Short mmCIF file of C-alpha atoms in Angstrom, two decimals:
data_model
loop_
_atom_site.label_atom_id
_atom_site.label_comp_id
_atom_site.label_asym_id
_atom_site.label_seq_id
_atom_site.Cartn_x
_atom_site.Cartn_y
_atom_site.Cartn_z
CA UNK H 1 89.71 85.93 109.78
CA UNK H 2 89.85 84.13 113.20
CA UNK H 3 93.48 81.91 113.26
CA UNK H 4 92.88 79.14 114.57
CA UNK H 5 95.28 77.62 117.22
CA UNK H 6 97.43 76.01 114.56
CA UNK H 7 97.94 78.98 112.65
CA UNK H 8 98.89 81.14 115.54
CA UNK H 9 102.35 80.61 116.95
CA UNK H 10 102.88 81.93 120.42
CA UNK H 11 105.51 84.81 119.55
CA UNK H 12 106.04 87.42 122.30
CA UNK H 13 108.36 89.19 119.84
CA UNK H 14 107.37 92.34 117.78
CA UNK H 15 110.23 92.04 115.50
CA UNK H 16 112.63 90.09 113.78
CA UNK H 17 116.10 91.99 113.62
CA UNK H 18 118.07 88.90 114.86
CA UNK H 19 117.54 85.27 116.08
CA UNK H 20 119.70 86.16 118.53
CA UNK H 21 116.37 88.06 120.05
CA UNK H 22 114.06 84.57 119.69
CA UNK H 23 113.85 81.60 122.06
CA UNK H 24 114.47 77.89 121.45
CA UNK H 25 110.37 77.14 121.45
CA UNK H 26 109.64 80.21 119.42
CA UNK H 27 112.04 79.11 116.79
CA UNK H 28 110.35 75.62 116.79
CA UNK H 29 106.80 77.29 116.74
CA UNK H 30 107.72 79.42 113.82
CA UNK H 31 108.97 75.95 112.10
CA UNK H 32 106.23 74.30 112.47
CA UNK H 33 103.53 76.68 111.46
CA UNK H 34 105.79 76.92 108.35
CA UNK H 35 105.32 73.23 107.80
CA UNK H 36 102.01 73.71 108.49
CA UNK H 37 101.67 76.24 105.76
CA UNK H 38 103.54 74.41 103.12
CA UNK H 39 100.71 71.85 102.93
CA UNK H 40 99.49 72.19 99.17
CA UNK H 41 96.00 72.69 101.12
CA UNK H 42 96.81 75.88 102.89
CA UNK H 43 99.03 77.60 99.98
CA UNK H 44 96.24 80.03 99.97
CA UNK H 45 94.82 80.41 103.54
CA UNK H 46 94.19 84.00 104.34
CA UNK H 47 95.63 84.78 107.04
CA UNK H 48 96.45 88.35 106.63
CA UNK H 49 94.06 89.53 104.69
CA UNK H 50 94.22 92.91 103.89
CA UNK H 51 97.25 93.49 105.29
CA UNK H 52 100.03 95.11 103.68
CA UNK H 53 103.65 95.19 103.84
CA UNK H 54 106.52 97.18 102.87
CA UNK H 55 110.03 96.24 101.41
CA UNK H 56 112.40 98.08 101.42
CA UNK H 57 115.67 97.04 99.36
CA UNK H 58 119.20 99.02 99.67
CA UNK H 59 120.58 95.70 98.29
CA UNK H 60 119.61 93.87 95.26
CA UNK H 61 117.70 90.47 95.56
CA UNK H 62 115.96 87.43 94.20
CA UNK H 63 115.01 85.28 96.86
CA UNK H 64 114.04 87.84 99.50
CA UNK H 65 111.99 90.39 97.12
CA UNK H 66 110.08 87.38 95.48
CA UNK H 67 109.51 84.69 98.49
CA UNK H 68 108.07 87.78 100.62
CA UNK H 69 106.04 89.22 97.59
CA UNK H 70 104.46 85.46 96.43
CA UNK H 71 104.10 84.93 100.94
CA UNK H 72 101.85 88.27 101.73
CA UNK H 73 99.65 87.26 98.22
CA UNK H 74 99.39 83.77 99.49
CA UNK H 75 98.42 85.17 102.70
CA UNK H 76 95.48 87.45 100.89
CA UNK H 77 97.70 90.40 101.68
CA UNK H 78 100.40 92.65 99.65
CA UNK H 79 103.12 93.76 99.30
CA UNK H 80 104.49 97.15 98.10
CA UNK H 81 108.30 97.08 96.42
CA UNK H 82 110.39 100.57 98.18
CA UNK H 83 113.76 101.17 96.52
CA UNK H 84 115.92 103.32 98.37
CA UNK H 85 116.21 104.91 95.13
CA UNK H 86 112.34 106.09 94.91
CA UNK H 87 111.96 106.66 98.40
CA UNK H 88 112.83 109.70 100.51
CA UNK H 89 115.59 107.60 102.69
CA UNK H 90 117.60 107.19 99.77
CA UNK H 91 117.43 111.48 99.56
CA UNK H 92 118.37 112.43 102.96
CA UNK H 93 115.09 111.82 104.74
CA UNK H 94 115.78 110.18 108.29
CA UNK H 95 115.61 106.75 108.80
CA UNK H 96 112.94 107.83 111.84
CA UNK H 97 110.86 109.63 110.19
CA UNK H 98 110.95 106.96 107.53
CA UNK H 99 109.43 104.91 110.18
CA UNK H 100 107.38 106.86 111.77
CA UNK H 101 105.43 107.73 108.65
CA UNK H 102 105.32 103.87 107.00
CA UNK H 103 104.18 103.06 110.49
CA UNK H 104 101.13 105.03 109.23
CA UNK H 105 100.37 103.26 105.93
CA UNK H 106 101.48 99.67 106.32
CA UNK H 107 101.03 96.42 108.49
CA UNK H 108 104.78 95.79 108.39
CA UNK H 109 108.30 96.43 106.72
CA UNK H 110 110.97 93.98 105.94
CA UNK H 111 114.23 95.76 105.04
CA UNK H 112 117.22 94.14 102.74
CA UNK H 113 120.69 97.13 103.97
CA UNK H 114 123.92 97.08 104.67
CA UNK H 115 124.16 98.31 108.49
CA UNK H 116 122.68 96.43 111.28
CA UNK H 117 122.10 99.76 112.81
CA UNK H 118 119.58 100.85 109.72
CA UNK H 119 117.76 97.92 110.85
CA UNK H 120 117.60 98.69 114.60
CA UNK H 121 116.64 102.54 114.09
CA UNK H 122 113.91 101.75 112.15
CA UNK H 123 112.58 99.32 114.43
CA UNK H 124 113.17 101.58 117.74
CA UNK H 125 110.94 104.65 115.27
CA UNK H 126 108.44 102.25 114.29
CA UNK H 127 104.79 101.65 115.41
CA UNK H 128 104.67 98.38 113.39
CA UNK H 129 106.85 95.15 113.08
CA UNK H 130 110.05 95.57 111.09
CA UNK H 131 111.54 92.46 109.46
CA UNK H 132 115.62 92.01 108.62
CA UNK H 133 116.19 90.64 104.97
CA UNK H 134 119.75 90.80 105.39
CA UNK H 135 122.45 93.01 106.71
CA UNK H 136 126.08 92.53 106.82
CA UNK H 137 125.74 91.19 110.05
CA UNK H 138 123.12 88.43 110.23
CA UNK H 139 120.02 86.86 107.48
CA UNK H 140 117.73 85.69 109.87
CA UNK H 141 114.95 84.77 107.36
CA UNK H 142 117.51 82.77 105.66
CA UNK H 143 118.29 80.58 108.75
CA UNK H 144 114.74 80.18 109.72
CA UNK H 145 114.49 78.88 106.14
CA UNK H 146 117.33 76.65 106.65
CA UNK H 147 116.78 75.00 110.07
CA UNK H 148 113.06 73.64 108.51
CA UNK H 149 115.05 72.14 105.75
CA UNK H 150 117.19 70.39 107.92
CA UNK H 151 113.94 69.32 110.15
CA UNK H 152 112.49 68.05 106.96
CA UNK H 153 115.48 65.70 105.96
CA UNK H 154 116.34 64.42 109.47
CA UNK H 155 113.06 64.60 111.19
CA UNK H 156 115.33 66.56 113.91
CA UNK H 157 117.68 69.29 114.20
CA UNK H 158 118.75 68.05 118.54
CA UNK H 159 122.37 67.03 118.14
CA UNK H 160 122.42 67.22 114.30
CA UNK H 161 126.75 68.41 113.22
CA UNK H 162 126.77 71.48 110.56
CA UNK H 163 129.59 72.35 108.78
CA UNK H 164 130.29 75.94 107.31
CA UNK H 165 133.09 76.39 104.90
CA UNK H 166 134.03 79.74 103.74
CA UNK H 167 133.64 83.19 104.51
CA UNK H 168 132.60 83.97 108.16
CA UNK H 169 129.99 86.59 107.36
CA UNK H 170 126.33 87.34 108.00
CA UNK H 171 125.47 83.99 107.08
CA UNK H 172 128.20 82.27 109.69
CA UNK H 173 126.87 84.80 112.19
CA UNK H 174 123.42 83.54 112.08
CA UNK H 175 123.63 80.27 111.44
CA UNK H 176 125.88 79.87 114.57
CA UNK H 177 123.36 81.43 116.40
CA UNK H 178 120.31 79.47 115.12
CA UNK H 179 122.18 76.25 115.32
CA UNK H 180 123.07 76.92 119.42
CA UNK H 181 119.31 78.09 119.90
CA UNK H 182 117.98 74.35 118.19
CA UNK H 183 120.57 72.35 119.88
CA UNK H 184 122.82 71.56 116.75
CA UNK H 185 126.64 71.38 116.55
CA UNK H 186 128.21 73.92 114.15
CA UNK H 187 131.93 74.25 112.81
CA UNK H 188 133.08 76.99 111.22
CA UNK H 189 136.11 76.50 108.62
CA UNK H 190 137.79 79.78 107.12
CA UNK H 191 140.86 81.12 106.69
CA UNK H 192 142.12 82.86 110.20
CA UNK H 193 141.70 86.47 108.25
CA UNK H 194 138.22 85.80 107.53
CA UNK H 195 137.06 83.94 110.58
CA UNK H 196 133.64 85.49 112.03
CA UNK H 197 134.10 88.15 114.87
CA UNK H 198 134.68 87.19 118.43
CA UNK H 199 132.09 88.77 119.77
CA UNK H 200 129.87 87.07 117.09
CA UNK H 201 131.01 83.45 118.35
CA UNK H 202 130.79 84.61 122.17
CA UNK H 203 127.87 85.42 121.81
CA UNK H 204 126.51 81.98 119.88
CA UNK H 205 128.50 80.19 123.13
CA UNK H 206 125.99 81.71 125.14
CA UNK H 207 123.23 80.41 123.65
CA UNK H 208 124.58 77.10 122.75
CA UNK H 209 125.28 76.68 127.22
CA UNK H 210 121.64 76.57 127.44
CA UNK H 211 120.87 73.74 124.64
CA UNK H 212 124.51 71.67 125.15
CA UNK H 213 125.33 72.46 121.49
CA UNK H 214 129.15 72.65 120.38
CA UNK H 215 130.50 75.97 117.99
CA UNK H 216 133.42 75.73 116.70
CA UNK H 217 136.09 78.08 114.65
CA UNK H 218 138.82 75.90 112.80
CA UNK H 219 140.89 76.78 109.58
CA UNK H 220 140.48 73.44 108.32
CA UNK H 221 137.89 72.19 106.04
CA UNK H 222 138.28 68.49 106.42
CA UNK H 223 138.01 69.08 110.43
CA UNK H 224 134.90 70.85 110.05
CA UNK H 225 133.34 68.70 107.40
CA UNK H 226 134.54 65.18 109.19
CA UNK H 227 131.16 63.31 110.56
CA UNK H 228 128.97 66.10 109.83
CA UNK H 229 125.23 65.71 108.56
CA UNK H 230 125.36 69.28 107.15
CA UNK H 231 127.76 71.03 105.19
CA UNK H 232 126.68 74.99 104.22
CA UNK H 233 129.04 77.50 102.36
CA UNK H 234 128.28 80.97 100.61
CA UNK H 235 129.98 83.59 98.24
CA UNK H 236 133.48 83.99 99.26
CA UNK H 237 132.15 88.38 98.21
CA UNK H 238 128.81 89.12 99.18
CA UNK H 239 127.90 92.55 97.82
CA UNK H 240 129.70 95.58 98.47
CA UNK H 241 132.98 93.14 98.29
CA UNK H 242 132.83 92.89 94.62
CA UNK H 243 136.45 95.14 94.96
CA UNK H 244 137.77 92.03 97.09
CA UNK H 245 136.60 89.26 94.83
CA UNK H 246 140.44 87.95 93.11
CA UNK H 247 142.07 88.38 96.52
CA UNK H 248 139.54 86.37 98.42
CA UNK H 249 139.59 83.94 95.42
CA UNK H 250 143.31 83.59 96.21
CA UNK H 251 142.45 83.48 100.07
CA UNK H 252 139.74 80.65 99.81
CA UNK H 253 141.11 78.36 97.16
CA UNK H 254 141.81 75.37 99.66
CA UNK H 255 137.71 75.74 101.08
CA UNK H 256 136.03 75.05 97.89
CA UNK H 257 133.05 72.38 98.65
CA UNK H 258 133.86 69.73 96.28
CA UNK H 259 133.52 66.10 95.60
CA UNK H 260 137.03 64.80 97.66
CA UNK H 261 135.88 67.42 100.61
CA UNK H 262 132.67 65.51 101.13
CA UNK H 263 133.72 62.31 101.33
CA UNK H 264 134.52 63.12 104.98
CA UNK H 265 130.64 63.92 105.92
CA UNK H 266 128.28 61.66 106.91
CA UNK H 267 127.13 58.93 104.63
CA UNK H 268 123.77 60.87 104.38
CA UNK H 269 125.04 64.32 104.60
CA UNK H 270 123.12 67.12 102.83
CA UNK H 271 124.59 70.15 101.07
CA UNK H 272 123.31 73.50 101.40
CA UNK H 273 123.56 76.62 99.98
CA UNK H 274 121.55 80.37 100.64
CA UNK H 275 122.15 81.19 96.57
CA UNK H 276 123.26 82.90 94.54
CA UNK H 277 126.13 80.01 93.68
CA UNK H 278 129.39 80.99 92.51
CA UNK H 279 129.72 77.52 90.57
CA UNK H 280 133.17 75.96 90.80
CA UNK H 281 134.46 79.11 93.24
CA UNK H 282 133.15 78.00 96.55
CA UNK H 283 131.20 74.65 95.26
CA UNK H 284 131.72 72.71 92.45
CA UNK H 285 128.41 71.69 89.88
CA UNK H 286 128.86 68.20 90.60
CA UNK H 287 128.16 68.70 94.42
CA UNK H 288 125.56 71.53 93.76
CA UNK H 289 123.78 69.02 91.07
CA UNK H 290 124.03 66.10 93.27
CA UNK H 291 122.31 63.37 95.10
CA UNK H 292 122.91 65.29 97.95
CA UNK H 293 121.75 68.66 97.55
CA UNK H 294 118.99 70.59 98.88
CA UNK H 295 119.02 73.95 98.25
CA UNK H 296 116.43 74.33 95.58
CA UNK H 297 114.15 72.89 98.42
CA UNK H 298 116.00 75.04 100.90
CA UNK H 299 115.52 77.98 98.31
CA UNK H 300 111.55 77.28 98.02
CA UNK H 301 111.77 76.74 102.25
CA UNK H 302 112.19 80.37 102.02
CA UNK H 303 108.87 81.24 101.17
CA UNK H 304 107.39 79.01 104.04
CA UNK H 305 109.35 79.88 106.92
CA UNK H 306 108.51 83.67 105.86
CA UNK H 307 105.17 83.37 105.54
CA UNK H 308 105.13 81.62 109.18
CA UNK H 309 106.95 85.06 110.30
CA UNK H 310 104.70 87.30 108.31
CA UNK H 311 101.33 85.31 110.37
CA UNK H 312 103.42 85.61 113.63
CA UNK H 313 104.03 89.17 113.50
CA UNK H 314 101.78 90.86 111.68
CA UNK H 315 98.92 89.09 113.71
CA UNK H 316 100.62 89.37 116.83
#
């Protein structure tokens, strides 16, 4: 099938391993070709028919496993499941030659790891477009997910205020980074321990010179969450942190989302949330349940903005 100039975003990348790789316009192209996509009358446009890809999971998932899964069937393509426990990688086998021979069967892989540098090898060794699910470091596909949410409550994201309470993981790291590519303001509030890595934030200050966006690192929820149109928190222990989780519930008792922390957002604030919740840990129900809250259509967004990746790559 022939895309047509709507369905074909103008991507010069061949991955996605980071947003940090993507510019402002392709960002905005990949947003709106998910919005374009989303329409209830091109659910099922084949766009990559035929086409398969493979997904490989060292961590466990929801979201990522089924949003990519439903995406490449919507698309008229497929997708093949790869635990690291059935393959060869999980036995020894070199990430390279893992590459090098998947480049052979499939149209793509999107891997879900721990190490950034899992993701990059396999990418450098493949033939074919490698997609990051999630590492420790960054969740692109998350983000992308995320900014078109925001675009579809404010009709903008240009000088739109986030605010990220909690942990300052893979989810602070990319959202910092998306949020100086689009031209959005983005706090971070965590405790000083558990702040995200200079050279995460340096490198988000880069980005945001070129767009005039603000990032900033504060230990103080109400500072973050004062005036903003977007307040965001996660897990205070992803996986492989399970060991951590009573400490860090000690650690991040005072930067629990709740109903008195909100009160200093914006009127029309919206809360977000990349799931699984940890209800009444780092949100309570009442804000997760509330007027407010998007992130069952953030959740769903998921499935758009990845199919809009899937098109752009695996046609490009």
């Amino acid at each position: 099938m022939t895309m047509t100039s709507t369905f074909a975003p103008k991507i010069t990348q061949k991955h996605l391993l980071s947003l940090k790789d993507y510019s402002t316009e392709e960002i905005l192209d990949l947003l709106s070709l998910a919005a374009e996509l989303k329409k209830p009358e091109n659910k099922y446009t084949p766009l990559l028919q035929n086409k398969v890809l493979g997904m490989i999971f060292e961590k466990s998932s929801t979201r990522t496993r089924v949003s990519f899964e439903a995406g490449m069937l919507q698309l008229g393509g497929h997708a093949m499941y790869l635990s690291t426990r059935d393959i060869q990688m999980g036995r020894g086998e070199t990430i390279a030659d893992t590459a090098r021979v998947l480049s052979g069967y499939l149209d793509g892989i999107m891997i879900r790891t721990f190490e950034q540098a899992t993701v990059q090898e396999l990418a450098d060794n493949s033939s074919i477009p490698v997609i990051n699910g999630l590492t420790d470091d960054f969740h692109p596909c998350q983000v992308l997910a995320d900014l078109l949410t925001i675009q579809e409550q404010f009709g903008s994201l240009q000088g739109k205020k986030m605010a990220y309470i909690g942990d300052g993981n893979n989810m602070a790291n990319s959202l910092m980074i998306g949020a100086a590519k689009v031209g959005m303001d983005i706090t971070v509030a965590a405790p000083a321990a558990y702040a995200p890595k200079p050279e995460m934030v340096a490198l988000a200050k880069e980005f945001a010179k070129e767009t005039g966006s603000n990032i900033h690192i504060t230990a103080d929820p109400v500072e973050a969450v004062t005036g903003a149109d977007v307040i965001y928190t996660d897990v205070w222990a992803s996986m492989g942190q399970e060991q951590e989780a009573l400490e860090r519930l000690e650690r991040f008792k005072n930067f629990q989302v709740n109903e008195e922390l909100v009160q200093h957002a914006n009127p029309n604030y919206i809360f977000m949330h990349c799931l699984p919740a940890h209800r009444e840990e780092e949100v309570t129900t009442g804000v997760l349940e509330g007027a407010h809250s998007v992130v069952f259509q953030e959740a769903e967004n998921r499935l758009h903005a990845q199919k809009a990746l899937l098109v752009a790559l695996l046609n490009n």
